[in-house]
Amino acid sequence: MHTLNDELIEKDLKYVWHPCSQMKDYEELKPIIVKKGEGVNLYSVDDKKYIDVVSSWWCNLLGHCNKRISNAVKQQLDTLEHVIFANFSHPKAIELCEKLANLLPVGLEKFCFTDNGSSAIEAAMKMSFQYHYQTGNPQKTRFMALSDAYHGETIGALSVGGVDLYSEIYKPVLLDIIRIQGPDCYRCPFGLNCKNCEAQCINFAQESFKKWGNESCAIVIEPLVQAAAGMKIYSPKYLNKLRKLCDEYNVHLIADEIATGYGRTGKMFACDHAGISPDIMCLSKGLTGGYMPMALAVTTKKIFNAFYAPYSEGKAFMHSHTYSGNPLACAAACEVLNILRDENIIEKAQEKAIYFNKIINEKFSNFKFVGDIRSIGLINAIELVKNKNSKEPFDSKLRIGYQIYKEALKYGVILRPLGNVIYFNPPLIIEKDDMNYVTDVAYKCVKKVLD
Ligand SMILES: *Cc1c(COP(=O)(O)O)cnc(C)c1O
């Protein structure tokens, strides 16, 4: 029988080129057509329930179809859907900036709106270059970034990224980046433990700053969690030391909090763990609760002032996106902040995080192919390795993570892996029952694939 689901799948495969996918895989694993979302759950057209334990690529913060966010967007929809953002503004954009300015690390108070994370990174890079150009340092033309970084997919953002899977093939057209060996706590080259080390790996950055600091505009980093690299977590001390280096060499610190912001690490922003203020912070994903594509590059008055001059001096930041400051997205973003405040979401998520991490450790720590379990906030990642002692990884061609993913889908859990790292990064509102269920399913599936 040809069901509605079959028909939709057929048409999907006829037309859609899905992101980050080898489309040939879809011959075997068909796209799941989702008709409805509610809380942490998604419901497919063929009436299966899936727990969205990856927050739909880390953006869904407070559950699907959250009543308060939905109502805020509905209201905005009947008032003003969009307006040009040059020379014009609107109440929700202003409200959002004022609210965020009170929550962000000190000094971040000028808001540049873009419409996705990658383009916020691009804006930050251009802003940093132009700042130095206009303040007597035109020799500063290069960018620094860490190994295993991920900052998005557009050419500039991809250039600062250091995950070969995404960028290798495009190298001939990418910017020439100064790549710094970043923290790697599971395979620490100094044999230290990140819970009590002094971030000795800052040495690699020190050397690069010495050599190239004078010609560098900025270093772009993901504070505390290199998410796309497999939820690699490092010490806040590294951030403190990097902040000092940046000051010493007049290099901007661009904190990409697109994945780490909004309570994902247990605090509002990952930078808060180190108590540092970056020169530019990029936000997206949780910013709108996962409702709308919007992003921000937030910066300081100091940077802003280097662009502030009579028009004839040509110092303006001539950067724009058609959908800059979209009112629907701003309405969602304002309501997200209201909910975080009214419902104490981040504090409560911290209690849940302790529980989640405990049950994951209990289940997985003795399993012979589990090399590392790392966690921060509600993010928990399990790195599967061929050999626990040597930490030798599984051959990526075996697609261990992908097999586990397919298995978990049968039980209605979305465990989309990062290589051989399976991870949980659920909406902050997840409850115990669901944490228990996804942990059990993950264990069952890891065992089935590896044992
Ligand atoms: C997702 C992500 C981006 C890119 O954002 P898009 O909206 O997908 O362009 C950049 N940096 C980090 C850390 C991310 O997780």
Tab-separated table of C-alpha atoms and ligand atoms in Angstrom:
chain	number	residue	atom	x	y	z
A	1	MET	CA	0.000	0.000	0.000
A	2	HIS	CA	1.297	3.428	-0.903
A	3	THR	CA	0.890	5.527	2.236
A	4	LEU	CA	1.149	9.268	2.664
A	5	ASN	CA	4.529	8.660	4.288
A	6	ASP	CA	5.788	6.725	1.244
A	7	GLU	CA	4.570	9.442	-1.049
A	8	LEU	CA	6.307	12.201	0.943
A	9	ILE	CA	9.549	10.235	1.099
A	10	GLU	CA	9.464	9.659	-2.633
A	11	LYS	CA	8.973	13.353	-3.330
A	12	ASP	CA	11.528	14.394	-0.757
A	13	LEU	CA	14.150	12.223	-2.417
A	14	LYS	CA	13.127	13.537	-5.791
A	15	TYR	CA	13.726	17.183	-4.828
A	16	VAL	CA	15.633	17.765	-1.617
A	17	TRP	CA	19.399	17.853	-1.168
A	18	HIS	CA	19.742	17.370	2.585
A	19	PRO	CA	22.503	19.049	4.606
A	20	CYS	CA	25.626	17.223	5.658
A	21	SER	CA	24.473	13.999	4.045
A	22	GLN	CA	25.688	11.494	1.501
A	23	MET	CA	22.375	11.354	-0.313
A	24	LYS	CA	23.038	7.757	-1.390
A	25	ASP	CA	22.708	6.764	2.270
A	26	TYR	CA	19.045	7.734	1.987
A	27	GLU	CA	18.403	4.762	-0.321
A	28	GLU	CA	18.720	2.605	2.745
A	29	LEU	CA	17.839	5.005	5.582
A	30	LYS	CA	14.890	7.037	4.356
A	31	PRO	CA	14.257	10.564	5.554
A	32	ILE	CA	11.979	10.690	8.572
A	33	ILE	CA	9.105	13.000	7.749
A	34	VAL	CA	8.143	14.908	10.873
A	35	LYS	CA	4.630	16.232	11.249
A	36	LYS	CA	4.648	17.573	14.761
A	37	GLY	CA	6.874	18.542	17.650
A	38	GLU	CA	6.074	18.804	21.328
A	39	GLY	CA	8.574	19.287	24.141
A	40	VAL	CA	11.536	16.975	23.609
A	41	ASN	CA	9.510	14.817	21.214
A	42	LEU	CA	9.064	14.736	17.478
A	43	TYR	CA	6.283	12.767	15.778
A	44	SER	CA	6.637	11.389	12.278
A	45	VAL	CA	3.991	11.031	9.608
A	46	ASP	CA	4.069	7.259	10.114
A	47	ASP	CA	3.227	7.863	13.782
A	48	LYS	CA	6.489	7.133	15.475
A	49	LYS	CA	7.798	9.193	18.354
A	50	TYR	CA	11.419	10.363	18.469
A	51	ILE	CA	13.183	11.947	21.418
A	52	ASP	CA	15.190	14.866	20.074
A	53	VAL	CA	18.213	14.354	22.263
A	54	VAL	CA	20.404	16.409	19.898
A	55	SER	CA	18.080	19.436	20.139
A	56	SER	CA	17.676	19.425	16.346
A	57	TRP	CA	21.344	20.265	15.805
A	58	TRP	CA	21.763	21.923	19.199
A	59	CYS	CA	19.367	24.781	18.595
A	60	ASN	CA	16.171	23.725	20.323
A	61	LEU	CA	16.514	25.058	23.840
A	62	LEU	CA	13.117	24.856	25.530
A	63	GLY	CA	11.303	22.117	23.666
A	64	HIS	CA	9.462	22.023	20.367
A	65	CYS	CA	6.351	24.177	20.025
A	66	ASN	CA	6.946	25.815	23.368
A	67	LYS	CA	3.657	27.578	24.104
A	68	ARG	CA	5.178	30.835	25.265
A	69	ILE	CA	7.580	31.201	22.339
A	70	SER	CA	4.896	30.183	19.861
A	71	ASN	CA	2.521	32.812	21.242
A	72	ALA	CA	5.180	35.501	21.145
A	73	VAL	CA	5.887	34.731	17.485
A	74	LYS	CA	2.171	34.590	16.649
A	75	GLN	CA	1.628	38.002	18.159
A	76	GLN	CA	4.563	39.439	16.277
A	77	LEU	CA	3.343	37.812	13.087
A	78	ASP	CA	0.153	39.836	13.197
A	79	THR	CA	1.998	43.062	14.036
A	80	LEU	CA	5.114	43.274	11.908
A	81	GLU	CA	6.742	40.396	10.041
A	82	HIS	CA	9.823	42.193	8.744
A	83	VAL	CA	11.235	45.618	8.081
A	84	ILE	CA	14.431	46.975	6.553
A	85	PHE	CA	16.923	47.289	9.423
A	86	ALA	CA	19.025	50.143	8.018
A	87	ASN	CA	17.657	53.410	9.388
A	88	PHE	CA	14.636	51.501	10.697
A	89	SER	CA	14.270	49.511	13.859
A	90	HIS	CA	11.494	47.919	15.874
A	91	PRO	CA	10.646	47.353	19.537
A	92	LYS	CA	11.581	43.656	19.753
A	93	ALA	CA	15.106	44.162	18.414
A	94	ILE	CA	15.690	46.933	20.930
A	95	GLU	CA	14.225	44.896	23.768
A	96	LEU	CA	16.440	41.934	22.840
A	97	CYS	CA	19.639	44.008	22.843
A	98	GLU	CA	18.837	45.605	26.172
A	99	LYS	CA	18.020	42.251	27.779
A	100	LEU	CA	21.128	40.571	26.403
A	101	ALA	CA	23.439	43.436	27.305
A	102	ASN	CA	22.512	42.759	30.935
A	103	LEU	CA	23.386	39.068	30.642
A	104	LEU	CA	26.495	39.120	28.476
A	105	PRO	CA	30.050	39.360	29.845
A	106	VAL	CA	30.892	42.971	30.689
A	107	GLY	CA	31.654	45.263	27.804
A	108	LEU	CA	29.654	43.456	25.143
A	109	GLU	CA	27.003	46.008	24.245
A	110	LYS	CA	26.911	46.631	20.473
A	111	PHE	CA	24.813	44.216	18.486
A	112	CYS	CA	25.280	43.328	14.823
A	113	PHE	CA	22.455	41.127	13.504
A	114	THR	CA	22.937	38.372	10.942
A	115	ASP	CA	20.749	35.468	9.945
A	116	ASN	CA	22.761	32.338	10.721
A	117	GLY	CA	25.771	31.298	12.746
A	118	SER	CA	28.243	31.153	9.864
A	119	SER	CA	27.409	34.664	8.781
A	120	ALA	CA	27.848	35.946	12.346
A	121	ILE	CA	31.400	34.539	12.195
A	122	GLU	CA	31.960	36.251	8.843
A	123	ALA	CA	30.714	39.542	10.284
A	124	ALA	CA	32.984	39.176	13.309
A	125	MET	CA	36.032	38.499	11.112
A	126	LYS	CA	35.340	41.465	8.829
A	127	MET	CA	34.669	43.703	11.835
A	128	SER	CA	37.948	42.703	13.466
A	129	PHE	CA	40.000	43.232	10.303
A	130	GLN	CA	38.437	46.629	9.668
A	131	TYR	CA	38.939	47.710	13.264
A	132	HIS	CA	42.678	47.121	13.026
A	133	TYR	CA	42.833	48.701	9.571
A	134	GLN	CA	41.182	51.832	10.903
A	135	THR	CA	43.268	52.045	14.070
A	136	GLY	CA	46.697	52.082	12.469
A	137	ASN	CA	47.376	48.361	12.055
A	138	PRO	CA	46.742	47.558	8.386
A	139	GLN	CA	49.380	44.797	8.615
A	140	LYS	CA	46.931	42.772	10.697
A	141	THR	CA	45.306	40.712	7.951
A	142	ARG	CA	45.353	37.141	9.197
A	143	PHE	CA	43.243	35.034	11.515
A	144	MET	CA	44.186	32.416	14.038
A	145	ALA	CA	42.116	29.395	14.966
A	146	LEU	CA	42.450	26.122	16.841
A	147	SER	CA	42.830	22.602	15.562
A	148	ASP	CA	39.511	20.730	15.519
A	149	ALA	CA	37.553	23.996	15.465
A	150	TYR	CA	34.164	24.343	13.818
A	151	HIS	CA	32.726	27.737	12.962
A	152	GLY	CA	30.328	27.118	10.093
A	153	GLU	CA	30.256	26.461	6.388
A	154	THR	CA	30.666	29.705	4.458
A	155	ILE	CA	34.132	30.293	3.013
A	156	GLY	CA	35.460	32.518	5.823
A	157	ALA	CA	33.881	30.483	8.606
A	158	LEU	CA	35.007	27.232	6.998
A	159	SER	CA	38.541	28.618	6.746
A	160	VAL	CA	38.840	29.105	10.487
A	161	GLY	CA	37.341	25.661	11.024
A	162	GLY	CA	39.800	22.825	11.468
A	163	VAL	CA	37.741	19.671	11.011
A	164	ASP	CA	38.993	18.108	7.777
A	165	LEU	CA	35.754	16.278	7.147
A	166	TYR	CA	34.129	19.606	6.339
A	167	SER	CA	36.971	21.705	4.983
A	168	GLU	CA	39.691	19.498	3.475
A	169	ILE	CA	38.383	19.478	-0.074
A	170	TYR	CA	37.933	23.262	-0.179
A	171	LYS	CA	41.461	24.116	0.994
A	172	PRO	CA	42.473	25.620	-2.371
A	173	VAL	CA	39.823	28.317	-1.990
A	174	LEU	CA	40.053	28.950	1.766
A	175	LEU	CA	41.839	31.747	3.648
A	176	ASP	CA	45.363	31.139	4.877
A	177	ILE	CA	44.771	30.642	8.592
A	178	ILE	CA	47.302	30.388	11.390
A	179	ARG	CA	46.359	27.038	12.887
A	180	ILE	CA	47.188	26.556	16.539
A	181	GLN	CA	47.232	23.165	18.185
A	182	GLY	CA	44.362	23.452	20.646
A	183	PRO	CA	43.554	21.638	23.879
A	184	ASP	CA	43.025	17.908	23.526
A	185	CYS	CA	42.200	16.718	27.017
A	186	TYR	CA	41.437	13.074	26.273
A	187	ARG	CA	44.718	12.668	24.437
A	188	CYS	CA	46.635	15.338	26.362
A	189	PRO	CA	50.156	15.666	24.950
A	190	PHE	CA	51.403	16.486	28.475
A	191	GLY	CA	49.652	13.521	30.046
A	192	LEU	CA	47.644	15.789	32.340
A	193	ASN	CA	44.064	15.756	33.575
A	194	CYS	CA	41.983	18.769	32.533
A	195	LYS	CA	40.248	18.911	35.929
A	196	ASN	CA	43.461	20.071	37.612
A	197	CYS	CA	45.917	21.060	34.888
A	198	GLU	CA	47.148	24.601	34.320
A	199	ALA	CA	46.299	24.552	30.605
A	200	GLN	CA	49.923	23.931	29.709
A	201	CYS	CA	48.796	23.499	26.104
A	202	ILE	CA	48.549	27.298	25.900
A	203	ASN	CA	52.246	26.995	24.968
A	204	PHE	CA	51.281	26.216	21.400
A	205	ALA	CA	49.270	29.434	21.238
A	206	GLN	CA	52.089	31.394	22.864
A	207	GLU	CA	54.508	30.302	20.160
A	208	SER	CA	52.124	31.267	17.391
A	209	PHE	CA	51.344	34.651	18.946
A	210	LYS	CA	55.053	35.340	19.197
A	211	LYS	CA	55.528	34.562	15.525
A	212	TRP	CA	52.349	35.899	14.016
A	213	GLY	CA	50.627	38.037	16.634
A	214	ASN	CA	51.642	41.238	14.915
A	215	GLU	CA	50.027	40.275	11.618
A	216	SER	CA	46.884	38.754	13.165
A	217	CYS	CA	43.502	40.438	13.577
A	218	ALA	CA	41.860	37.883	15.773
A	219	ILE	CA	41.694	34.365	17.051
A	220	VAL	CA	38.361	32.608	16.662
A	221	ILE	CA	37.560	29.945	19.247
A	222	GLU	CA	34.726	27.859	20.649
A	223	PRO	CA	34.976	28.483	24.394
A	224	LEU	CA	35.193	25.292	26.502
A	225	VAL	CA	33.497	22.915	24.061
A	226	GLN	CA	34.634	22.108	20.537
A	227	ALA	CA	31.279	20.706	19.687
A	228	ALA	CA	31.491	19.512	16.092
A	229	ALA	CA	34.869	17.914	16.812
A	230	GLY	CA	33.081	15.474	19.129
A	231	MET	CA	32.155	17.614	22.146
A	232	LYS	CA	35.801	18.054	23.102
A	233	ILE	CA	35.830	19.887	26.436
A	234	TYR	CA	38.728	21.857	27.885
A	235	SER	CA	39.642	23.881	30.950
A	236	PRO	CA	38.434	27.463	31.520
A	237	LYS	CA	42.049	28.223	32.456
A	238	TYR	CA	42.895	27.999	28.787
A	239	LEU	CA	40.467	30.845	28.145
A	240	ASN	CA	41.980	33.006	30.878
A	241	LYS	CA	45.447	32.514	29.447
A	242	LEU	CA	44.286	33.105	25.900
A	243	ARG	CA	42.589	36.344	26.964
A	244	LYS	CA	45.919	37.578	28.352
A	245	LEU	CA	47.784	36.617	25.176
A	246	CYS	CA	45.234	38.460	23.050
A	247	ASP	CA	45.654	41.600	25.154
A	248	GLU	CA	49.400	41.363	24.948
A	249	TYR	CA	49.442	41.178	21.148
A	250	ASN	CA	46.403	43.337	20.344
A	251	VAL	CA	44.635	40.362	18.807
A	252	HIS	CA	40.853	40.168	19.169
A	253	LEU	CA	39.334	37.232	20.961
A	254	ILE	CA	36.277	36.134	18.997
A	255	ALA	CA	34.230	33.731	21.106
A	256	ASP	CA	31.988	31.531	19.001
A	257	GLU	CA	29.245	30.739	21.540
A	258	ILE	CA	26.850	29.609	18.839
A	259	ALA	CA	26.753	26.113	20.330
A	260	THR	CA	27.874	26.809	23.907
A	261	GLY	CA	25.733	29.830	24.742
A	262	TYR	CA	22.337	29.836	26.404
A	263	GLY	CA	22.970	27.493	29.277
A	264	ARG	CA	24.341	24.545	27.368
A	265	THR	CA	27.425	24.409	29.609
A	266	GLY	CA	25.551	25.087	32.850
A	267	LYS	CA	26.107	28.837	32.766
A	268	MET	CA	24.509	31.354	30.439
A	269	PHE	CA	27.713	31.561	28.374
A	270	ALA	CA	30.774	29.303	28.364
A	271	CYS	CA	32.969	32.399	28.802
A	272	ASP	CA	31.300	32.878	32.204
A	273	HIS	CA	33.133	29.796	33.516
A	274	ALA	CA	36.389	31.702	33.042
A	275	GLY	CA	34.974	35.102	33.889
A	276	ILE	CA	36.373	36.591	30.689
A	277	SER	CA	34.935	38.998	28.135
A	278	PRO	CA	35.766	38.363	24.504
A	279	ASP	CA	36.065	41.294	22.077
A	280	ILE	CA	33.362	39.825	19.910
A	281	MET	CA	30.901	37.091	20.795
A	282	CYS	CA	28.850	35.216	18.205
A	283	LEU	CA	25.465	33.831	19.169
A	284	SER	CA	22.865	31.791	17.299
A	285	LYS	CA	21.181	28.388	17.750
A	286	GLY	CA	19.649	28.744	21.254
A	287	LEU	CA	19.259	32.487	20.670
A	288	THR	CA	15.763	32.026	19.246
A	289	GLY	CA	15.107	28.806	21.137
A	290	GLY	CA	15.666	27.023	17.832
A	291	TYR	CA	12.657	28.710	16.254
A	292	MET	CA	14.127	31.006	13.625
A	293	PRO	CA	17.411	31.511	11.885
A	294	MET	CA	19.048	34.501	13.519
A	295	ALA	CA	22.518	35.258	14.859
A	296	LEU	CA	24.419	38.059	16.507
A	297	ALA	CA	27.983	39.323	16.534
A	298	VAL	CA	28.122	41.305	19.754
A	299	THR	CA	31.030	43.605	20.415
A	300	THR	CA	32.441	46.379	22.579
A	301	LYS	CA	32.169	50.137	22.428
A	302	LYS	CA	35.894	50.233	21.768
A	303	ILE	CA	35.543	48.327	18.496
A	304	PHE	CA	32.342	50.144	17.583
A	305	ASN	CA	33.997	53.539	18.090
A	306	ALA	CA	36.690	52.770	15.512
A	307	PHE	CA	33.941	52.821	12.881
A	308	TYR	CA	32.174	55.923	14.223
A	309	ALA	CA	33.200	58.951	12.138
A	310	PRO	CA	31.915	61.450	9.598
A	311	TYR	CA	30.518	59.587	6.591
A	312	SER	CA	33.177	61.006	4.285
A	313	GLU	CA	35.927	59.161	6.152
A	314	GLY	CA	34.516	55.873	4.846
A	315	LYS	CA	34.812	54.051	8.127
A	316	ALA	CA	31.342	52.539	8.369
A	317	PHE	CA	30.803	48.793	8.611
A	318	MET	CA	29.141	48.259	5.234
A	319	HIS	CA	27.897	44.810	6.130
A	320	SER	CA	24.272	43.821	5.707
A	321	HIS	CA	21.895	40.936	5.457
A	322	THR	CA	18.420	41.331	4.036
A	323	TYR	CA	16.904	39.702	7.099
A	324	SER	CA	19.028	41.533	9.687
A	325	GLY	CA	17.019	41.958	12.880
A	326	ASN	CA	14.013	40.008	11.660
A	327	PRO	CA	11.146	40.867	14.064
A	328	LEU	CA	9.740	37.322	14.227
A	329	ALA	CA	13.123	35.993	15.282
A	330	CYS	CA	13.574	38.852	17.753
A	331	ALA	CA	10.176	38.130	19.280
A	332	ALA	CA	11.166	34.499	19.774
A	333	ALA	CA	14.556	35.531	21.191
A	334	CYS	CA	12.997	37.934	23.709
A	335	GLU	CA	10.576	35.293	24.919
A	336	VAL	CA	13.409	32.770	25.299
A	337	LEU	CA	15.116	35.160	27.724
A	338	ASN	CA	11.847	35.718	29.596
A	339	ILE	CA	11.411	31.971	30.014
A	340	LEU	CA	15.000	31.409	31.145
A	341	ARG	CA	14.430	34.056	33.814
A	342	ASP	CA	10.852	33.233	34.905
A	343	GLU	CA	11.322	29.478	35.023
A	344	ASN	CA	14.872	29.322	36.373
A	345	ILE	CA	15.719	27.064	33.479
A	346	ILE	CA	19.516	27.128	33.678
A	347	GLU	CA	19.624	26.496	37.411
A	348	LYS	CA	17.220	23.581	37.096
A	349	ALA	CA	19.167	22.227	34.140
A	350	GLN	CA	22.231	22.063	36.367
A	351	GLU	CA	20.464	19.657	38.729
A	352	LYS	CA	19.353	17.561	35.776
A	353	ALA	CA	22.897	17.621	34.438
A	354	ILE	CA	24.267	16.020	37.591
A	355	TYR	CA	21.731	13.230	37.334
A	356	PHE	CA	22.228	12.709	33.602
A	357	ASN	CA	25.989	12.528	33.919
A	358	LYS	CA	25.677	10.078	36.825
A	359	ILE	CA	23.484	7.579	34.979
A	360	ILE	CA	25.581	7.800	31.823
A	361	ASN	CA	28.735	7.093	33.794
A	362	GLU	CA	27.118	4.204	35.629
A	363	LYS	CA	25.999	2.615	32.371
A	364	PHE	CA	29.014	3.229	30.201
A	365	SER	CA	32.208	3.676	32.163
A	366	ASN	CA	33.095	-0.020	32.337
A	367	PHE	CA	32.222	-0.857	28.774
A	368	LYS	CA	35.339	-1.984	26.978
A	369	PHE	CA	35.037	0.271	23.948
A	370	VAL	CA	34.292	3.457	25.878
A	371	GLY	CA	37.458	5.522	25.860
A	372	ASP	CA	36.168	8.733	27.330
A	373	ILE	CA	32.988	10.109	28.855
A	374	ARG	CA	32.985	13.876	28.974
A	375	SER	CA	30.328	16.237	30.137
A	376	ILE	CA	29.533	19.840	30.818
A	377	GLY	CA	26.036	21.060	31.560
A	378	LEU	CA	23.572	18.702	29.893
A	379	ILE	CA	26.079	17.892	27.157
A	380	ASN	CA	27.409	14.356	27.571
A	381	ALA	CA	29.629	12.659	25.034
A	382	ILE	CA	30.961	9.142	24.826
A	383	GLU	CA	34.003	8.526	22.683
A	384	LEU	CA	34.151	4.970	21.420
A	385	VAL	CA	37.608	3.602	20.736
A	386	LYS	CA	39.015	0.362	19.399
A	387	ASN	CA	41.470	0.102	22.265
A	388	LYS	CA	40.859	1.683	25.619
A	389	ASN	CA	44.501	1.604	26.700
A	390	SER	CA	46.116	2.971	23.573
A	391	LYS	CA	43.059	5.184	22.840
A	392	GLU	CA	43.312	4.005	19.263
A	393	PRO	CA	40.191	5.130	17.417
A	394	PHE	CA	37.965	2.919	15.312
A	395	ASP	CA	38.556	3.162	11.597
A	396	SER	CA	36.150	5.892	10.452
A	397	LYS	CA	35.212	3.725	7.441
A	398	LEU	CA	33.468	1.322	9.804
A	399	ARG	CA	30.989	4.108	10.582
A	400	ILE	CA	30.441	2.822	14.107
A	401	GLY	CA	28.621	5.991	15.154
A	402	TYR	CA	26.333	5.865	12.166
A	403	GLN	CA	25.394	2.254	12.853
A	404	ILE	CA	24.518	3.126	16.440
A	405	TYR	CA	22.486	6.068	15.200
A	406	LYS	CA	20.436	3.824	12.890
A	407	GLU	CA	19.889	1.321	15.667
A	408	ALA	CA	18.748	4.014	18.123
A	409	LEU	CA	16.239	5.386	15.635
A	410	LYS	CA	14.404	2.078	15.884
A	411	TYR	CA	13.836	2.868	19.554
A	412	GLY	CA	12.824	6.437	18.817
A	413	VAL	CA	15.984	8.181	19.990
A	414	ILE	CA	17.894	10.623	17.797
A	415	LEU	CA	21.528	9.901	18.604
A	416	ARG	CA	23.112	11.514	15.566
A	417	PRO	CA	26.825	10.894	16.187
A	418	LEU	CA	29.967	12.895	15.482
A	419	GLY	CA	32.215	10.260	13.966
A	420	ASN	CA	32.721	7.681	16.699
A	421	VAL	CA	31.488	9.979	19.422
A	422	ILE	CA	27.894	9.566	20.458
A	423	TYR	CA	26.518	12.425	22.447
A	424	PHE	CA	23.499	13.862	24.187
A	425	ASN	CA	22.744	17.573	23.977
A	426	PRO	CA	19.030	17.702	24.800
A	427	PRO	CA	16.702	20.669	25.255
A	428	LEU	CA	17.278	22.063	28.758
A	429	ILE	CA	13.754	21.024	29.774
A	430	ILE	CA	14.350	17.271	29.431
A	431	GLU	CA	13.001	15.239	32.364
A	432	LYS	CA	14.388	12.230	34.251
A	433	ASP	CA	12.241	9.617	32.499
A	434	ASP	CA	13.556	10.668	29.135
A	435	MET	CA	17.133	10.829	30.390
A	436	ASN	CA	16.760	7.281	31.671
A	437	TYR	CA	15.209	6.072	28.442
A	438	VAL	CA	17.786	7.600	26.090
A	439	THR	CA	20.656	6.329	28.233
A	440	ASP	CA	19.252	2.801	28.217
A	441	VAL	CA	18.655	2.885	24.490
A	442	ALA	CA	22.124	4.261	23.795
A	443	TYR	CA	23.679	1.493	25.875
A	444	LYS	CA	21.620	-1.215	24.191
A	445	CYS	CA	22.563	0.099	20.748
A	446	VAL	CA	26.258	0.538	21.490
A	447	LYS	CA	26.326	-3.048	22.794
A	448	LYS	CA	24.450	-4.384	19.810
A	449	VAL	CA	26.813	-2.736	17.325
A	450	LEU	CA	30.087	-3.394	19.145
A	451	ASP	CA	29.670	-6.544	21.214
B	1	LIG	C1	26.410	25.557	14.289
B	1	LIG	C2	27.649	26.294	14.517
B	1	LIG	C3	28.069	27.315	13.654
B	1	LIG	C4	27.372	27.644	12.369
B	1	LIG	O1	26.073	28.096	12.511
B	1	LIG	P1	25.053	27.933	11.281
B	1	LIG	O2	23.818	28.619	11.738
B	1	LIG	O3	24.878	26.460	11.078
B	1	LIG	O4	25.682	28.591	10.102
B	1	LIG	C5	29.212	28.010	13.986
B	1	LIG	N1	29.894	27.728	15.098
B	1	LIG	C6	29.521	26.768	15.950
B	1	LIG	C7	30.308	26.541	17.193
B	1	LIG	C8	28.394	26.001	15.681
B	1	LIG	O5	28.049	25.002	16.502
